[in-house]
XYZ file of C-alpha atoms in Angstrom:
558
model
C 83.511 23.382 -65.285
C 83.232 21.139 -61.982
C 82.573 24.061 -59.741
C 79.509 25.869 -60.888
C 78.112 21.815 -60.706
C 79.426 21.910 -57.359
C 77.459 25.062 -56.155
C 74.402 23.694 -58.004
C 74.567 20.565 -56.208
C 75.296 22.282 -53.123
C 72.233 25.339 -53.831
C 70.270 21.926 -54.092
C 70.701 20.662 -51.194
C 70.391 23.894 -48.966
C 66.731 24.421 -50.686
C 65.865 20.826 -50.045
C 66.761 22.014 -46.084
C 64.248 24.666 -46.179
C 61.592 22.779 -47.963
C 62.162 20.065 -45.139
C 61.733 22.605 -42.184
C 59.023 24.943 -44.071
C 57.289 21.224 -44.052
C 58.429 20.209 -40.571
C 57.052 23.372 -39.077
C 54.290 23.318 -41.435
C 53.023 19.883 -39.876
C 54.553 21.577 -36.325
C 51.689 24.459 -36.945
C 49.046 21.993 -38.434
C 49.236 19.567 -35.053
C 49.418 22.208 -33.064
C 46.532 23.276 -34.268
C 44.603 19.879 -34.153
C 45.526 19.015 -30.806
C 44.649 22.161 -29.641
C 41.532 22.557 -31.514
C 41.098 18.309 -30.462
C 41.645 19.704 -26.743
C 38.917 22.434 -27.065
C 36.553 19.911 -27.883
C 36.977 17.290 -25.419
C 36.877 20.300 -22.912
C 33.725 21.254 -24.492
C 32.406 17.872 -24.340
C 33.491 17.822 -20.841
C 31.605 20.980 -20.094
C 28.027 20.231 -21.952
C 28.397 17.021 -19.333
C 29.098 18.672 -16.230
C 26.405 21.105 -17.336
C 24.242 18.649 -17.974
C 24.978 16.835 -14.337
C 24.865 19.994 -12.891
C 21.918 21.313 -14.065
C 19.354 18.494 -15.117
C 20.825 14.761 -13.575
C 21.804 16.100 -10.212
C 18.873 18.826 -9.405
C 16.528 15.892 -10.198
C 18.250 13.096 -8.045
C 17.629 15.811 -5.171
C 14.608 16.954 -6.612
C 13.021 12.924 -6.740
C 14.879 12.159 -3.058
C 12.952 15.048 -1.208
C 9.891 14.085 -2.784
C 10.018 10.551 -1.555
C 10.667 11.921 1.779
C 8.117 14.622 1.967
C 5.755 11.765 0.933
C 6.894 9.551 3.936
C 6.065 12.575 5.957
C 2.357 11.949 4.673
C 1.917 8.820 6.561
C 2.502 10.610 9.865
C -0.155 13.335 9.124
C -2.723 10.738 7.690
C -2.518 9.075 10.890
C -3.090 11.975 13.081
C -6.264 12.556 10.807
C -7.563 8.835 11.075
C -6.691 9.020 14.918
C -8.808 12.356 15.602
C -11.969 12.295 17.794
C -13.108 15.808 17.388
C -14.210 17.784 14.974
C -11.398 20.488 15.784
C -8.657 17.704 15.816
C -9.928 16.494 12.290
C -9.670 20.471 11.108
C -6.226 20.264 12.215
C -5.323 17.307 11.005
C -6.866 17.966 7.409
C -4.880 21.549 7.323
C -1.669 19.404 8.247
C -2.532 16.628 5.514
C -3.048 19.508 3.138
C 0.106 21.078 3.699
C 1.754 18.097 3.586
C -0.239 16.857 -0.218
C 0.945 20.883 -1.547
C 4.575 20.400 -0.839
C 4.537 17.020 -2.184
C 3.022 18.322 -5.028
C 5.352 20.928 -5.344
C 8.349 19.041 -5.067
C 6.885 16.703 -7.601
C 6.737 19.737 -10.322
C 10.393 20.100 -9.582
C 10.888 16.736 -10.958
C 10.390 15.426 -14.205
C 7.807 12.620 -13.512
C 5.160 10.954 -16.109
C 1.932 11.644 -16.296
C 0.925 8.480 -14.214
C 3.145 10.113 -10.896
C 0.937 12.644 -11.702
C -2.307 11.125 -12.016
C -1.216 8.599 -8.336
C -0.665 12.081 -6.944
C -3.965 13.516 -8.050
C -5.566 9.861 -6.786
C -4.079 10.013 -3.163
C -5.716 13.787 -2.552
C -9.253 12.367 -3.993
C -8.692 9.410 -1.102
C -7.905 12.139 1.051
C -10.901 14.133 0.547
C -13.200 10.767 0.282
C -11.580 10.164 3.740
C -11.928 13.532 5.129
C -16.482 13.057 4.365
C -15.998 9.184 6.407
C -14.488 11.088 9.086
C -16.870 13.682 9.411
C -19.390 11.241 8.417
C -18.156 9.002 11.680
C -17.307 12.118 13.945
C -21.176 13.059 13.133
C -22.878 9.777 14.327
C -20.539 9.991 17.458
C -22.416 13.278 18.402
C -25.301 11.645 18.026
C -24.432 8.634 19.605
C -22.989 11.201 22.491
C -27.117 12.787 22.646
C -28.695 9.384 22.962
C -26.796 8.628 25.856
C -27.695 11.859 27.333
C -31.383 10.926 26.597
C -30.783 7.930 28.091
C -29.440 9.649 31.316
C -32.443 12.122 31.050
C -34.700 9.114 31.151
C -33.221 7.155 33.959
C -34.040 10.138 35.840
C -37.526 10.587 34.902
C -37.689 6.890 35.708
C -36.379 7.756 39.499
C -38.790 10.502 39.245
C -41.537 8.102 38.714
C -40.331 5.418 41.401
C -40.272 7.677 44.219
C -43.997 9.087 43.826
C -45.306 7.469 46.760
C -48.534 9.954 46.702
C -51.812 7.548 46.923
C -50.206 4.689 46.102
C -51.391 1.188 47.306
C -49.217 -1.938 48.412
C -50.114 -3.667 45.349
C -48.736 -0.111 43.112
C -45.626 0.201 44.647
C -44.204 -3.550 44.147
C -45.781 -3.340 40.298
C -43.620 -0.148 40.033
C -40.491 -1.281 41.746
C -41.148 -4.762 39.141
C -41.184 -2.059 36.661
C -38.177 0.404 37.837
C -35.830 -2.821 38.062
C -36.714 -3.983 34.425
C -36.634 -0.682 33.228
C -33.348 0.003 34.679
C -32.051 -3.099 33.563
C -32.641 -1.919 29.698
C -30.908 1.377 30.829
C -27.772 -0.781 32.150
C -27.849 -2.877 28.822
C -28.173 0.295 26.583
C -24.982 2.073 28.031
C -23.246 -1.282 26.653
C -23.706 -0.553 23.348
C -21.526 3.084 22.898
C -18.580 0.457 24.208
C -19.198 -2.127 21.232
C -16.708 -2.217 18.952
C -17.979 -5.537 16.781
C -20.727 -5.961 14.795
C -21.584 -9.389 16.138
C -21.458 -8.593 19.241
C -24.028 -5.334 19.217
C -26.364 -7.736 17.131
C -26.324 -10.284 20.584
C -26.936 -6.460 22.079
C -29.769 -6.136 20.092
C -31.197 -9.223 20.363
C -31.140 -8.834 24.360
C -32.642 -6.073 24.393
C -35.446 -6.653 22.663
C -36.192 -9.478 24.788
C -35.699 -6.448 27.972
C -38.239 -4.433 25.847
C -40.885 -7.351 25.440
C -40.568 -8.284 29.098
C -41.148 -4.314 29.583
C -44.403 -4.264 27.554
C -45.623 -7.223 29.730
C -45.348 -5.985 32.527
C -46.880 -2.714 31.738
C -49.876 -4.781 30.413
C -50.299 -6.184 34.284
C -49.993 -3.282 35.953
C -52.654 -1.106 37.255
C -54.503 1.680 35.093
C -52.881 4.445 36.851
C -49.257 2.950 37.212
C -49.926 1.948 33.489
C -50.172 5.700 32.728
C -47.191 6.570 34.130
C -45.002 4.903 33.333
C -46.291 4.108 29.319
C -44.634 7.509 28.024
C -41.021 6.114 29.516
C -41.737 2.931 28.105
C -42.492 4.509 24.639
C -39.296 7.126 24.849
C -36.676 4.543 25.652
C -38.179 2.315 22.686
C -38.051 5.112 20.248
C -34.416 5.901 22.062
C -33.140 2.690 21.052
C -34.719 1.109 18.247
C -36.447 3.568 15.729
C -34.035 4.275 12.512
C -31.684 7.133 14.269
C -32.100 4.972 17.606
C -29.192 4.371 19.822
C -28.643 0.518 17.889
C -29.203 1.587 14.634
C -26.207 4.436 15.292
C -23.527 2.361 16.906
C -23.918 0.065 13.884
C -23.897 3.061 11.560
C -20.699 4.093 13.447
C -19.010 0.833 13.346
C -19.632 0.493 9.774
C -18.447 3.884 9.269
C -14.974 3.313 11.445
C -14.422 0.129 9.016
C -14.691 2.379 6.050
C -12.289 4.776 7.576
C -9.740 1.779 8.172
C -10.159 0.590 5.043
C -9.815 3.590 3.327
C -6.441 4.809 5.641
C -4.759 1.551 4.166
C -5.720 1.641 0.725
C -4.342 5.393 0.900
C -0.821 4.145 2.456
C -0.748 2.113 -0.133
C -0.397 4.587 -2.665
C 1.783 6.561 -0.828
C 4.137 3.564 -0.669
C 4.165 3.179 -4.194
C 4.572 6.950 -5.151
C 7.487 6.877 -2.631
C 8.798 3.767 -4.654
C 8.338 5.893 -8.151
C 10.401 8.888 -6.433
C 13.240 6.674 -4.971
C 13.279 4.371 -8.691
C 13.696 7.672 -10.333
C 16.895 8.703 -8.230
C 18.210 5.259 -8.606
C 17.973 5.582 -12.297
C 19.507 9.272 -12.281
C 22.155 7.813 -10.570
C 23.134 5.597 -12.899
C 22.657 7.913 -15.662
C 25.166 9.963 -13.748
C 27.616 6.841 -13.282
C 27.489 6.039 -17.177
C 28.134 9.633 -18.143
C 31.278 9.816 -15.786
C 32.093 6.653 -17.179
C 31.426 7.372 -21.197
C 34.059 10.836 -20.289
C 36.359 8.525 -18.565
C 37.083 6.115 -21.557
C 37.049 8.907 -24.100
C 40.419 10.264 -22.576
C 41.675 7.015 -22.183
C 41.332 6.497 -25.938
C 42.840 9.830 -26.903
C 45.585 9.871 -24.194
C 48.047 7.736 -26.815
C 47.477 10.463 -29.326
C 48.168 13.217 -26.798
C 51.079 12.102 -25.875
C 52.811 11.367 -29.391
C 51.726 14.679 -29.976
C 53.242 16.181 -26.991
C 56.395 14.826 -28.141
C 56.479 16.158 -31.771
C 55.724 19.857 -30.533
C 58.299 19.511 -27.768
C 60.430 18.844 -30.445
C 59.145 21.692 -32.390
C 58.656 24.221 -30.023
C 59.016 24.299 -26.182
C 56.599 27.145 -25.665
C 54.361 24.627 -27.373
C 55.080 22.111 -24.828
C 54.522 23.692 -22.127
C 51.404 24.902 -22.887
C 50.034 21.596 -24.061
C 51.569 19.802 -20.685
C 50.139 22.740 -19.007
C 46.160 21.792 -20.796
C 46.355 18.426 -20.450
C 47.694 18.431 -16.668
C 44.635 19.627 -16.467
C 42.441 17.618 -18.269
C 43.967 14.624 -16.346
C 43.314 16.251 -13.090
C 39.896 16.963 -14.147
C 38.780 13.695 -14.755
C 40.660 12.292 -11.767
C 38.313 14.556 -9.724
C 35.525 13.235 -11.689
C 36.209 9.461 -11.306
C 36.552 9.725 -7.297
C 34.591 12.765 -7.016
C 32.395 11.146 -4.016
C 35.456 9.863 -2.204
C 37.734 12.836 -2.292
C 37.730 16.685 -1.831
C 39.143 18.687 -3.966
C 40.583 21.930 -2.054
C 39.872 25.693 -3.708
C 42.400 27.564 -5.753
C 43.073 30.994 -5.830
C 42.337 31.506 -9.262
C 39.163 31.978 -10.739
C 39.133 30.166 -14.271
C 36.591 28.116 -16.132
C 37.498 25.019 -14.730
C 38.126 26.005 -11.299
C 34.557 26.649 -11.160
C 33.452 23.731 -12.623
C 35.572 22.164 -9.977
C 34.055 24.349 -7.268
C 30.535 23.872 -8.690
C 30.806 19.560 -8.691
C 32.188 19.561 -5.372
C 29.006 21.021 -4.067
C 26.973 18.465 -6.552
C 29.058 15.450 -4.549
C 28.576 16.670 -1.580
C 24.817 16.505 -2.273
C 25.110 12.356 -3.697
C 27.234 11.648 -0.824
C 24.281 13.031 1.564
C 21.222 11.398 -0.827
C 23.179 8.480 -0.732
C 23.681 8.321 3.052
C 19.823 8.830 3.821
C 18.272 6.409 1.051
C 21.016 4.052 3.142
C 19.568 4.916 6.467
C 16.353 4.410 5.640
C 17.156 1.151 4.209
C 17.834 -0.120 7.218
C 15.243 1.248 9.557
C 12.106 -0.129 10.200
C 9.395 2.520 9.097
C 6.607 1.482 11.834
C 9.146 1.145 14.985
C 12.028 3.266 14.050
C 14.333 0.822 14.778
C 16.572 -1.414 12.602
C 14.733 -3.682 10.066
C 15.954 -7.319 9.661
C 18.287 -6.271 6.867
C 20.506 -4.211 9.290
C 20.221 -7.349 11.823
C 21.485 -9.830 8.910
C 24.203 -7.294 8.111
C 25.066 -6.500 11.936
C 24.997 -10.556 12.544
C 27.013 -11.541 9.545
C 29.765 -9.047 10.742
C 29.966 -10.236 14.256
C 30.038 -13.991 13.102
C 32.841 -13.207 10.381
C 35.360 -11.081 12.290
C 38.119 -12.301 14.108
C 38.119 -10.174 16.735
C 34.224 -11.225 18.143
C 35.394 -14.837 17.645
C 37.669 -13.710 21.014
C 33.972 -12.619 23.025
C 30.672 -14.429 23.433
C 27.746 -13.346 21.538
C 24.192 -13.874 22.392
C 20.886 -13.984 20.079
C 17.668 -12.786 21.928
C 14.867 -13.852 19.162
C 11.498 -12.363 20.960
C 7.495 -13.025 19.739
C 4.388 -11.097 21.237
C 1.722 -13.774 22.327
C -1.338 -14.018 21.099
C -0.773 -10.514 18.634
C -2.833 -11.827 15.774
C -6.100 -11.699 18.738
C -4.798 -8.710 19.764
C -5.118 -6.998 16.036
C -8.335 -9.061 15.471
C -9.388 -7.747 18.899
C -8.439 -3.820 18.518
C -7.580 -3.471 15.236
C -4.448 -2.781 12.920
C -3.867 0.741 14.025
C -3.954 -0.081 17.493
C -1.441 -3.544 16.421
C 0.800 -0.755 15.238
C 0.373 0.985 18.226
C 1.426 -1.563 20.479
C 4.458 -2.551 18.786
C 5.971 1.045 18.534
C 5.517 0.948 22.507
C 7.101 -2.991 22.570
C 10.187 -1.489 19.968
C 10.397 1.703 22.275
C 10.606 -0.772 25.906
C 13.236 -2.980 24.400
C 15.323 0.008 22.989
C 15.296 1.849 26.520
C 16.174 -1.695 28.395
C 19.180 -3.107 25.947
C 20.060 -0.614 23.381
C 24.127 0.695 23.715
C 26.927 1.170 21.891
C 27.333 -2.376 20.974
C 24.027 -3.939 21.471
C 21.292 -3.972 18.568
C 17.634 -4.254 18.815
C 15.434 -5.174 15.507
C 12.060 -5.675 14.303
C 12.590 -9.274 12.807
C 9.201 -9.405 10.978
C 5.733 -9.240 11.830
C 5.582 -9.101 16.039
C 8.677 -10.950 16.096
C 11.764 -8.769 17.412
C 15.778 -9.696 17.466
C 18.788 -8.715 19.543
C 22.589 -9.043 18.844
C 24.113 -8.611 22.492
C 28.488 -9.091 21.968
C 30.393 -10.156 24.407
C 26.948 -11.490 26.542
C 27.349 -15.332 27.791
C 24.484 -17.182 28.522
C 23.936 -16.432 32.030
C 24.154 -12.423 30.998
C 21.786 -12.886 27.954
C 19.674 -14.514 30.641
C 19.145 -11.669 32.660
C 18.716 -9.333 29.968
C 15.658 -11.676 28.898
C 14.246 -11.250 32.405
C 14.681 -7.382 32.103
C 13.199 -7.034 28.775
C 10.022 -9.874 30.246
C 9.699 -7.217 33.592
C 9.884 -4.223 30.905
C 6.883 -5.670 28.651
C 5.383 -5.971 32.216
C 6.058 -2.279 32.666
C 4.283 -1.105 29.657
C 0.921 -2.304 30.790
C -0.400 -3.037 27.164
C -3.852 -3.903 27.805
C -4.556 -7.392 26.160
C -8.220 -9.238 26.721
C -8.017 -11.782 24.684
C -4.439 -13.094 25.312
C -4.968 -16.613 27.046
C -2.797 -16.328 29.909
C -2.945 -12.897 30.920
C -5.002 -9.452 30.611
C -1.731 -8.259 29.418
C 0.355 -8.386 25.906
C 3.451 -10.423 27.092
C 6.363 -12.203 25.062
C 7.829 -15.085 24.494
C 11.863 -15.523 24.358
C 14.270 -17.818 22.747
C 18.363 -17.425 23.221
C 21.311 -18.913 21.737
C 24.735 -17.994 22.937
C 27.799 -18.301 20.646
C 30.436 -19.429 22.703
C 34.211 -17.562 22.817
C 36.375 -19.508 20.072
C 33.331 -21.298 18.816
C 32.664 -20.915 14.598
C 29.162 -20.703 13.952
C 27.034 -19.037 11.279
C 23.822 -17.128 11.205
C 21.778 -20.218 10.073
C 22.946 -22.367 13.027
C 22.223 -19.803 15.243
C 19.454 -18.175 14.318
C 18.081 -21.878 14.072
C 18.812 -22.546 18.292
C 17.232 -19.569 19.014
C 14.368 -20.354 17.076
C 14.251 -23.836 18.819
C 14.228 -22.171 22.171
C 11.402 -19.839 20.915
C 9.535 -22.835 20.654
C 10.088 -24.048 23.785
C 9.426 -21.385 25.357
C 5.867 -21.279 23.707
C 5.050 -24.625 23.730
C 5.746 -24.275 27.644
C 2.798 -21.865 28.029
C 4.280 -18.459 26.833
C 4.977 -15.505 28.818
C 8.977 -17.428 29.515
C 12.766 -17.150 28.319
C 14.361 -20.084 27.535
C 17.664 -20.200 26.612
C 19.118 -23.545 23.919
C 21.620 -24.827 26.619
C 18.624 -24.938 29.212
C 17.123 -27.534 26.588
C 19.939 -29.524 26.204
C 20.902 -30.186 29.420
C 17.167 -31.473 30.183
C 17.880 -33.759 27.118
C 21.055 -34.555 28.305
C 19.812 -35.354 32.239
């Protein structure tokens, strides 16, 4: 009776077995399952990303960086259509302008922009074309500017003509003619003045003066003799009408001044807005960018959260069934790798692999879309740190440059000299000549001190305004000395024509130096400060002089 309980108990116990690995591999086949299907859809996820970085957030990073460039480009071609004299050089400036506008505008369609990029963009071609009619407007009035002082040419020599008739004449004719021919020629002399005006005020002194020369004229017509009076009436009449009727020679030099003021005016207002649609494109890429960083980011913590799970479940299946395991190690190897490369993907390389799978290309296809940050990045950080007049460094690459040199050990073994440089007088010289020709002169002063102390380890920097900066290491004072009297003799050099400085017809510069002695701690305030101090100096000593801070203490201290 015991034994058929026996194989009961034991029949029991063998089905409970089965039920317990039908169930085991039941749950083996159900996670395999949801970690694989789990697995798909992160790599899914990971793929609608990188599609989306590859094909909308990195295109239009590029897309918004070459549009800020191609409208830097614009600056160049608008000044080379303010700048032109002719009508030929104002054809080919336009045509450059032009292409310049239709590629910006192009590159701009690339890029999903607003409706107000759109509208600044349509703005800056209607300043273009309003400042395409000034110039033709001014280049207009110059030809006719051009033909009055032909006519005036034409009636000096009618004039000569007229004084070297000797044919009849009495004593008393000839010295009322030669009164006349040296009055008359006097208003000639005066009128060739007025093409070189380049003020208002002054042409109005012009003016006035030459009314007076026209008066005096008229007078002494009135005295001469009937047949004198004859002659020379029609010249007196001619130069009159020459000079003061509406299209006279006055009322067109003031006409043409007015007009170049226009011109000016409407040259900076235009810069202006291609500085702030440069400002749109490079806020754009900045804010790509860190869509781009948040994205890598958001992917980044989403395996982190399910790495746990992976793992348990890596576990259970290896438990289960090797083949399993390998296959799953095998995916998420890969997975890890992937977002490995994604987290450093501007730092590293990742090197090519034979085979051709999904995510090999993906790899292939974001290593191309890094290479392209890693080149954006590298130009928005060049240009940064340039100065866009001079092309040299601005004062952020000087404060970077001179923070470095004061904080590492090894310059603390070398002198180091600051060369802090001001133009004289440059706010009469822009009053004087104008902005354009300002910016003129200070691309020549940036280009002279870049050909006399630029090197390896020297820098050279606009510091703001006309004020320029050099960082020379390993220069003591006596060396940054010199290289003060080379850059003075350079300035020299360059010839810049100056009227209105006060001691000279020539821009020239004033210098202040401060050395940093080897094994001396200093920062950029202190230094920067002594420099200044000798910058002072050297101006309130009359200018056009480089003084160095030790000079003035040791006068204090004698």
């Amino acid at each position: 009776m015991n034994k058929p309980s026996s194989i009961k108990k034991t029949g029991y116990k063998q089905l409970s077995l089965i039920k317990k690995l039908a169930i085991l591999l039941l749950m083996a086949v159900v996670l395999f399952i949801g970690v694989g299907t789990l697995l798909q859809t992160r790599l899914e996820q990971t793929q609608l990303i990188l599609n989306d970085l590859t094909f909308n957030t990195i295109p239009a990073m590029t897309n918004a960086n070459q549009s800020a460039i191609k409208s830097s480009e614009l600056f160049s071609a608008l000044e080379l259509l303010t700048s032109s004299n002719t009508p030929v050089e104002r054809r080919i400036a336009e045509l450059e302008v032009n292409k310049k506008l239709n590629e910006t505008q192009e590159q701009a369609n690339r890029v999903n922009y607003s409706q107000n990029e759109f509208r600044l963009l349509k703005t800056i071609q209607e300043e273009m074309n309003n400042l395409n009619l000034l110039i033709d407007t001014k280049l207009d009035i110059a030809d006719k500017i051009t033909k009055k002082q032909k006519g005036l040419s034409e009636l000096q020599y009618q004039a000569d003509s007229v004084y070297k008739e000797n044919t009849g004449q009495t004593p008393l004719e000839k010295t009322q003619k030669a009164k006349w021919k040296i009055a008359f020629l006097e208003l000639i002399t005066l009128a060739y003045r007025v093409e070189d005006t380049d003020r208002l005020d002054e042409l109005k002194e012009i003016k006035h003066t030459i009314e007076l020369k026209l008066s005096h004229l008229e007078s002494i017509v009135e005295e001469t003799l009937p047949t004198l009076e004859k002659q020379v009436s029609p010249l007196n009449t001619a130069i009159t009408e020459l000079l003061m009727s509406d299209q006279g020679l006055l009322n067109l030099q003031a006409n043409h001044l007015k007009m170049i003021g226009r011109t000016r005016g409407r040259e900076y207002f235009i810069r202006n807005l291609i500085s702030d649609y440069s400002n749109v494109a490079n806020q754009f890429s900045l804010n790509k960018n860190k869509y781009l960083k948040d994205k890598i980011l958001a992917l980044s913590n989403g395996v982190y959260t399910h790495e746990t799970w992976f793992i348990g479940g890596f576990i259970l299946l290896a438990v289960m069934i090797c083949t399993i395991l390998a296959l799953y190690t095998h995916a998420i190897k890969r997975l890890r790798i992937l977002t490995r490369k994604i987290r450093n993907m501007t730092t590293e390389p990742i090197l090519s692999h034979s085979s051709k799978d999904e995510i090999d290309e993906l790899f292939h296809a974001f290593d191309q879309f890094s290479d392209t940050i890693n080149t954006q990045n590298q130009r928005l950080e060049t240009l940064s740190l340039t100065d866009s007049l001079t092309n040299i460094a601005n004062r952020r690459a000087f404060d970077r440059r001179l923070f470095y040199e004061l904080s590492n050990d090894r310059t603390l073994q070398i002198d180091l000299s600051v060369v802090l440089i001001d133009v004289d007088f440059f706010k009469q010289y822009n009053d004087t000549y104008g902005h354009v020709s300002g910016d003129e002169a200070l691309q020549k002063i940036a280009m002279m001190l870049s050909h006399t102390i630029q090197n390896s380890t020297n820098l050279i920097a606009r510091y703001g305004g006309e004020e320029f900066v050099a960082i020379l290491p390993n220069k003591t004072a006596k060396e940054s000395n010199l290289v003060a009297q080379n850059i003075m003799q350079a300035i020299r050099l360059a010839n810049i024509k100056h009227r209105m400085s006060d001691i000279s017809d020539r821009i020239t510069i004033s210098i202040g130096i401060a050395t940093r002695t080897k094994g001396e701690s200093s920062d950029i305030d202190t230094l920067m400060k002594k420099a200044d101090m000798a910058l002072y100096y050297s101006k309130n000593q009359g200018r056009n002089q480089a003084t160095h801070i030790d000079d003035i203490e040791e006068m204090k201290d004698n």
